[in-house]
Amino acid sequence: MSIAAIEATGLTKSYGAPSRAGGTGPPVTVLRGIDLRVAPGTVFALLGPNGAGKTTTVRILATLTEPDAGTAAVAGYDVRDERHRVRRAISLTGQFAAVDEAQTGRENLRMMARLAGLGRAAARARAAELLDRFGLYGAGDRLVRTYSGGMRRRVDLAAGLVGEPEVIFLDEPTSGLDPHSRRALWDTVGELAANGTTVFLTTQYLEEADRLSDRVAVLHDGVIVAQGTAAELKSRTAGHRLDLTLATSAAYLRLTARTPHASHHDPGARTLGLPTDGSARHVRALLDELDPAGTDVTHFAVHTATLDDVFLTLTAPGPGPGPGQGTAHHA
Amino acid sequence: MPDKPSRPSPALALTNPRTNACANPLTNVLTNVLTMTGRSIRLSRRNVDALITALALPALLLLIFVYFFGGAIGGRTGTRYVTYVVPGVLLLCAGFGSSSTAVAVTEDLKGGIVDRFRSLDVSGTAILAGHVLASVARNLLATALVLALAFAIGFRPSASPAGWLAAVSVLVAFILALSWLSAAVGLLARSPEAAGGYTFFVSFLPYPSSAFVPTDTMPRWLAAFSDHQPVTPVIESLRSLLLAQPPGTAPWVALAWCGGILAGAVGVAGVLFRRRVG
């Protein structure tokens, strides 16, 4: 598609610069130049560990924080110059429940609908409709304070949908949810996308990104280290993983030191996972290189790479990830 | 501004119920303020402990001043002590009642709801105005209770309806100014507990004034402070207006103080809000 629902170029942000109140010490750089492009009606996952800059990215795109440099447009509007228009086109559901504990679910939704510009009667109807859709009809007149974690998250998400936004930002939507609630939330995200809404979500869970999103970007230390479909990302780490089980702990430590690109470590089982293309030739070469005497490795197994492997390979510290690094920055 | 032709427009945009509402920004702002006020009032109503304190404390204070201290102080005030002290108690309550705005604002900032409001394009001023107007409503309720109780124990003001109106106006101006000041303090405080500390300070401000004793009974330095702090002209206005005495310039001085505090607090709160959440 030619027009992006979200387009960002060169976003940077640091906190604690001297101009900011309360800023002490050297500034902390959170984003070091982020480029993103999300097509309308798709689900985009920004994947990264804690502190990678996911929340800052969402806050910039949702006009709540100004970037230090770079530009971003959401729903076709500039996040800096047309922030009011952006705000009318989006909704944000953050990590912290953004509903009032001392109001009922219905009151919260009605309030949000009024703030989104709906008339009194329309707001009442919308609240009822959303309660129904999120399985909260029976709980609608109870205070949110009495809700379970899953119900709270649902009412929070519902509150983000009152104004029928074109673009929805979900910042770690499933953190702290039980598996059942998580699955229900995944279904909701799928429905939203099916109805033409663009969904931008952040997550630490690779499974979630794999399952939900059309495209994934991996954010690490303020930089997008990879971007593409889940399948493309998997192919970038050679597609397979060779797990080596070692004879002794000493051998495990020795080989760990020699393989900074390993994507899997299990000291208990003395198992080390390495990216490979899965060909007999490459597996044999790896075994010969790492265990020339043929005494350290007792067993091996080859699997298809998971998104976890991709993630760990791409974000591994040290001299460099294995296969796939060369293409990691293409976007 | 015309819509950009290049803009992606899913089917939803065509039926977006918000499209009409965006037409008139002034109506939007008004709706936002009213919605936020309704919210704050509901939250106050459900914070039962705080509500009981806000309503019971003023009544208790009135009884304490009239029956515990009234006998000792009463003779020096030139009138029945209950008549002398009611304006003071009203102010004491207003100070205490408005300061809970600070706690409410701090509570909001703790969670994610302010971000949600902002992403719905609700301004910081509308969020704070909701808390301030709810505070005015709470305080007027407490004021009505204190007045009713005062009547029951012998308070007999001689004000005309116009005098009442003027007195209530001065009181509302005072509550409005202090509530907005509290909102600013709430933006500064890092925790609701810290915001609660401010309540304490404001509750003490009426003591060094003519609220409970004439200032000429105080040491000279304290009387000088008392005569020139904002609470005194407010009290003098209420007292003279309710007792149908010539108020002199007191109401104007009081309104000037309240207007100044309000303007300063609105400005400072605006800056603090942007700094705190931006």
Coordinates of N, CA and C in Angstrom, one line a residue, chain B residues 47 98-109 131 182-183 185-186 189 191-199:
Chain B
N47 N -15.5 8.2 47.8 CA -14.4 8.2 48.7 C -15.0 8.5 50.1
S98 N -10.8 22.4 50.2 CA -10.1 22.6 48.9 C -8.8 21.8 48.8
S99 N -8.2 21.7 49.9 CA -6.8 21.1 49.8 C -6.9 19.6 49.4
S100 N -8.1 19.0 49.6 CA -8.1 17.6 49.2 C -8.1 17.5 47.6
T101 N -8.2 18.6 46.9 CA -8.0 18.6 45.5 C -6.6 18.2 45.2
A102 N -5.6 18.6 46.0 CA -4.2 18.2 45.8 C -4.1 16.7 45.7
V103 N -4.7 16.0 46.7 CA -4.7 14.5 46.8 C -5.3 13.9 45.6
A104 N -6.4 14.4 45.1 CA -7.1 13.9 44.0 C -6.3 14.0 42.7
V105 N -5.6 15.1 42.6 CA -4.8 15.3 41.4 C -3.6 14.4 41.4
T106 N -3.0 14.2 42.6 CA -1.8 13.3 42.7 C -2.3 11.9 42.4
E107 N -3.4 11.5 42.9 CA -3.9 10.1 42.6 C -4.1 9.9 41.1
D108 N -4.6 10.9 40.4 CA -4.7 10.8 38.9 C -3.4 10.6 38.2
L109 N -2.4 11.3 38.7 CA -1.1 11.2 38.0 C -0.4 9.9 38.3
H131 N -11.6 18.7 38.8 CA -11.3 18.5 40.2 C -11.7 19.7 41.0
S182 N -4.5 24.2 45.2 CA -4.3 22.8 45.6 C -4.0 22.0 44.4
A183 N -4.6 22.2 43.3 CA -4.4 21.4 42.1 C -2.9 21.6 41.7
V185 N -0.5 22.3 43.7 CA 0.3 21.6 44.7 C 0.3 20.1 44.4
G186 N -0.9 19.6 44.0 CA -1.0 18.2 43.6 C -0.1 17.8 42.5
A189 N 3.4 17.5 44.1 CA 3.6 16.4 45.0 C 3.9 15.1 44.3
S191 N 3.6 12.1 45.8 CA 2.7 11.0 46.3 C 1.5 11.6 47.0
P192 N 0.4 10.9 47.0 CA -0.8 11.4 47.7 C -0.5 11.8 49.2
E193 N 0.4 11.1 49.8 CA 0.7 11.3 51.2 C 1.3 12.7 51.3
A194 N 2.3 13.0 50.4 CA 2.9 14.4 50.4 C 1.9 15.4 50.2
A195 N 0.9 15.2 49.3 CA -0.1 16.1 49.0 C -1.0 16.3 50.2
G196 N -1.1 15.3 51.0 CA -1.9 15.4 52.2 C -1.3 16.3 53.2
G197 N 0.1 16.4 53.2 CA 0.8 17.3 54.1 C 0.4 18.7 53.9
Y198 N 0.1 19.1 52.7 CA -0.2 20.4 52.3 C -1.6 20.8 52.9
T199 N -2.5 19.8 53.0 CA -3.8 20.0 53.6 C -3.6 20.6 55.0

